[in-house]
Short mmCIF file of C-alpha atoms and ligand atoms in Angstrom, two decimals:
data_model
loop_
_atom_site.label_atom_id
_atom_site.label_comp_id
_atom_site.label_asym_id
_atom_site.label_seq_id
_atom_site.Cartn_x
_atom_site.Cartn_y
_atom_site.Cartn_z
CA MET A 206 0.00 0.00 0.00
CA SER A 207 1.35 3.46 -0.87
CA GLY A 208 1.22 6.07 1.87
CA THR A 209 1.99 9.48 3.31
CA PRO A 210 5.31 10.23 5.09
CA GLU A 211 3.45 9.56 8.39
CA GLY A 212 2.72 6.01 7.23
CA LEU A 213 -0.98 6.65 6.60
CA PRO A 214 -2.60 5.51 3.33
CA GLU A 215 -3.23 8.14 0.67
CA PRO A 216 -6.92 9.28 0.62
CA ALA A 217 -7.77 7.48 -2.62
CA GLU A 218 -6.11 4.29 -1.35
CA LYS A 219 -7.91 4.54 2.01
CA ALA A 220 -11.28 4.97 0.25
CA ARG A 221 -10.55 1.92 -1.92
CA VAL A 222 -9.54 -0.17 1.11
CA VAL A 223 -12.58 0.96 3.16
CA ARG A 224 -15.01 0.21 0.30
CA GLY A 225 -13.42 -3.20 -0.32
CA MET A 226 -13.60 -4.10 3.38
CA PHE A 227 -17.29 -3.18 3.67
CA ASP A 228 -18.05 -5.05 0.43
CA ARG A 229 -16.43 -8.16 1.92
CA ILE A 230 -18.09 -8.02 5.36
CA SER A 231 -21.46 -6.71 4.16
CA ASN A 232 -23.40 -9.94 4.69
CA ARG A 233 -22.16 -10.23 8.32
CA TYR A 234 -22.07 -6.50 9.16
CA ASP A 235 -25.35 -6.33 11.08
CA LEU A 236 -24.51 -9.40 13.17
CA VAL A 237 -21.00 -8.12 13.99
CA ASN A 238 -22.42 -4.73 14.93
CA ARG A 239 -25.00 -6.19 17.31
CA VAL A 240 -22.51 -8.54 18.97
CA MET A 241 -19.76 -5.92 19.33
CA THR A 242 -22.03 -3.33 20.92
CA PHE A 243 -24.16 -5.86 22.88
CA GLY A 244 -27.11 -4.60 20.83
CA MET A 245 -26.69 -1.04 22.11
CA ASP A 246 -26.14 0.33 18.57
CA VAL A 247 -29.90 0.10 18.01
CA GLY A 248 -30.65 2.52 20.84
CA TRP A 249 -27.79 4.84 19.84
CA ARG A 250 -29.24 5.19 16.32
CA ARG A 251 -32.70 5.83 17.78
CA ARG A 252 -31.30 8.64 19.94
CA ALA A 253 -29.44 10.18 16.99
CA VAL A 254 -32.66 10.31 14.95
CA ALA A 255 -34.57 11.75 17.92
CA GLU A 256 -31.99 14.59 18.05
CA LEU A 257 -33.03 15.76 14.57
CA ARG A 258 -36.28 17.30 15.85
CA LEU A 259 -37.50 18.13 12.32
CA PRO A 260 -41.12 18.37 11.09
CA GLY A 261 -42.75 15.00 10.54
CA ASP A 262 -42.45 14.63 6.78
CA ALA A 263 -38.94 16.13 6.47
CA LEU A 264 -36.60 14.63 3.87
CA VAL A 265 -33.46 13.27 5.52
CA ALA A 266 -30.31 12.01 3.76
CA ASP A 267 -28.56 9.21 5.62
CA LEU A 268 -24.89 9.50 4.72
CA ALA A 269 -22.86 6.26 4.54
CA CYS A 270 -26.08 4.36 5.19
CA GLY A 271 -24.53 0.89 5.01
CA THR A 272 -27.26 -1.72 5.37
CA GLY A 273 -29.86 0.93 6.15
CA ASP A 274 -30.45 0.73 9.90
CA LEU A 275 -30.57 4.52 10.30
CA CYS A 276 -32.86 4.80 7.25
CA GLU A 277 -35.29 2.45 8.99
CA GLU A 278 -35.16 4.51 12.20
CA LEU A 279 -35.87 7.64 10.14
CA LEU A 280 -38.88 6.01 8.47
CA ASP A 281 -40.14 4.78 11.85
CA ASP A 282 -40.08 8.39 13.08
CA GLY A 283 -42.19 9.51 10.11
CA TYR A 284 -39.41 11.09 8.05
CA ARG A 285 -38.80 10.51 4.36
CA ALA A 286 -35.35 8.97 4.03
CA VAL A 287 -32.81 8.34 1.30
CA GLY A 288 -29.52 6.57 1.96
CA PHE A 289 -26.14 7.03 0.27
CA ASP A 290 -23.17 4.68 0.44
CA PHE A 291 -20.28 3.80 -1.86
CA SER A 292 -20.17 0.08 -0.94
CA HIS A 293 -22.17 -1.94 -3.42
CA GLY A 294 -22.10 -4.92 -1.04
CA MET A 295 -23.54 -2.96 1.88
CA LEU A 296 -26.35 -1.60 -0.31
CA ARG A 297 -27.07 -5.09 -1.71
CA ASN A 298 -27.53 -6.30 1.88
CA ALA A 299 -29.62 -3.27 2.88
CA ARG A 300 -32.94 -4.09 4.55
CA THR A 301 -34.86 -0.83 4.38
CA ALA A 302 -37.88 0.50 2.57
CA ALA A 303 -35.99 3.75 1.92
CA GLN A 304 -34.36 4.38 -1.44
CA VAL A 305 -30.60 3.77 -1.29
CA VAL A 306 -28.13 5.25 -3.75
CA GLU A 307 -24.57 4.16 -4.54
CA ALA A 308 -22.56 7.37 -4.11
CA ASP A 309 -19.57 8.91 -2.39
CA VAL A 310 -20.79 11.03 0.53
CA LEU A 311 -18.04 13.55 -0.24
CA ARG A 312 -19.74 14.19 -3.62
CA LEU A 313 -23.45 13.71 -3.03
CA PRO A 314 -25.82 13.64 -6.02
CA LEU A 315 -28.04 16.22 -4.30
CA ALA A 316 -28.81 19.87 -5.06
CA ASP A 317 -27.64 22.64 -2.73
CA GLY A 318 -30.16 22.86 0.12
CA GLY A 319 -31.95 19.79 -1.25
CA VAL A 320 -32.68 18.07 2.07
CA ASP A 321 -34.13 19.09 5.44
CA GLY A 322 -31.86 16.89 7.49
CA ALA A 323 -28.92 14.51 7.45
CA THR A 324 -27.73 11.63 9.56
CA CYS A 325 -24.43 9.80 9.52
CA GLY A 326 -23.77 6.76 11.68
CA PHE A 327 -20.38 5.24 12.56
CA ALA A 328 -18.74 6.52 9.37
CA MET A 329 -16.78 9.58 10.46
CA ARG A 330 -13.76 7.36 11.11
CA ASN A 331 -14.06 5.88 7.63
CA VAL A 332 -14.08 8.96 5.41
CA THR A 333 -10.81 10.33 4.09
CA ASP A 334 -11.60 13.99 4.80
CA LEU A 335 -13.85 14.94 7.73
CA ALA A 336 -13.88 18.65 6.84
CA ALA A 337 -15.07 17.72 3.34
CA LEU A 338 -17.83 15.54 4.84
CA PHE A 339 -19.09 18.44 6.99
CA ALA A 340 -18.83 20.88 4.06
CA GLU A 341 -20.77 18.53 1.78
CA THR A 342 -23.40 17.99 4.48
CA ALA A 343 -23.76 21.75 4.92
CA ARG A 344 -24.09 22.18 1.14
CA VAL A 345 -27.03 19.78 0.80
CA LEU A 346 -28.87 20.96 3.94
CA ARG A 347 -31.49 23.67 3.54
CA PRO A 348 -31.09 26.77 5.72
CA ARG A 349 -31.91 25.80 9.34
CA GLY A 350 -31.75 22.14 8.39
CA ARG A 351 -30.35 19.78 11.03
CA ALA A 352 -27.78 16.99 11.03
CA ALA A 353 -26.99 14.24 13.53
CA PHE A 354 -23.59 12.53 13.47
CA LEU A 355 -23.28 9.35 15.51
CA GLU A 356 -19.87 7.95 16.41
CA THR A 357 -18.28 5.94 19.19
CA SER A 358 -16.09 7.87 21.63
CA GLU A 359 -13.90 7.25 24.66
CA PRO A 360 -15.52 7.40 28.11
CA ASP A 361 -14.30 9.78 30.81
CA GLY A 362 -12.35 8.40 33.73
CA ARG A 363 -9.13 6.38 33.73
CA VAL A 364 -10.60 3.01 34.65
CA LEU A 365 -13.46 3.19 32.16
CA ARG A 366 -11.08 4.42 29.46
CA ALA A 367 -8.67 1.56 30.10
CA GLY A 368 -11.51 -0.99 29.91
CA HIS A 369 -12.81 0.64 26.76
CA ALA A 370 -9.35 0.58 25.13
CA LEU A 371 -8.88 -3.06 26.08
CA TYR A 372 -12.27 -3.98 24.64
CA PHE A 373 -11.90 -2.03 21.39
CA ARG A 374 -8.22 -2.81 20.70
CA ARG A 375 -8.11 -6.47 21.79
CA ILE A 376 -11.58 -7.99 21.93
CA VAL A 377 -13.42 -6.22 19.11
CA PRO A 378 -10.80 -7.28 16.50
CA LEU A 379 -11.16 -10.88 17.71
CA ILE A 380 -14.96 -10.74 17.39
CA GLY A 381 -14.67 -9.06 13.98
CA GLY A 382 -12.14 -11.63 12.80
CA ALA A 383 -14.19 -14.56 14.07
CA LEU A 384 -17.49 -13.38 12.60
CA SER A 385 -16.38 -11.72 9.37
CA ASP A 386 -13.07 -10.37 8.06
C1 LIG B 267 -19.41 1.33 9.93
S1 LIG B 267 -20.43 1.43 8.49
C2 LIG B 267 -21.83 2.31 9.08
C3 LIG B 267 -23.10 1.95 8.34
C4 LIG B 267 -24.38 2.57 8.90
N1 LIG B 267 -24.35 4.02 8.85
C5 LIG B 267 -24.72 2.11 10.28
O1 LIG B 267 -25.19 2.92 11.08
O2 LIG B 267 -24.57 0.92 10.57
C6 LIG B 267 -19.56 2.67 7.57
C7 LIG B 267 -20.12 2.87 6.17
O3 LIG B 267 -19.52 4.02 5.60
C8 LIG B 267 -19.44 3.81 4.21
N2 LIG B 267 -18.53 4.82 3.67
C9 LIG B 267 -17.28 5.14 4.11
N3 LIG B 267 -16.78 6.15 3.38
C10 LIG B 267 -17.72 6.48 2.47
C11 LIG B 267 -17.79 7.46 1.43
N4 LIG B 267 -16.78 8.32 1.18
N5 LIG B 267 -18.91 7.52 0.68
C12 LIG B 267 -19.95 6.67 0.91
N6 LIG B 267 -19.94 5.72 1.87
C13 LIG B 267 -18.84 5.64 2.66
C14 LIG B 267 -18.98 2.37 4.11
O4 LIG B 267 -19.18 1.81 2.83
C15 LIG B 267 -19.85 1.73 5.19
O5 LIG B 267 -21.06 1.23 4.67
#
């Protein structure tokens, strides 16, 4: 793999690797997610959608929608939803009544101000340019539109942080390896 002087992959290479990985694990993604988070990911998505606080029939773009769990939460809350993801495999395994579109979230096929809201779940770590993701989200949101970004973070407190690091660095890779790739 080519890379930057800091040893990180070039953006185009990272995007290719990320897309390939999600294509490969797409049929086990939901299972791995539920097991790794002890099913808590469901409630986290629900809370992210609740934070939107938009009018009932608002149109919401779910960025990096994967298999469509956030799209389903959006529909359950009465929103109109459309999902975007660049992994063909993830979209093929999507289980949602929302329309899903194969697209790079850094170049969305949406007009300026074309949506009322946006969601993005567990994908901020995957994109090659976070500032570009926020800029593109701002471009497609109408004035006073709202966005909810959901991501894992580190807990406060030394003991909790140590347990969290142990779980995510040692145990999660084992679960991921055993169940998928
Ligand atoms: C961890 S999954 C999250 C899926 C879903 N949002 C969820 O809540 O389960 C990350 C997703 O981001 C997608 N992704 C990463 N970078 C992307 C990009 N630049 N454009 C579109 N999708 C992207 C991957 O294909 C993958 O489906």
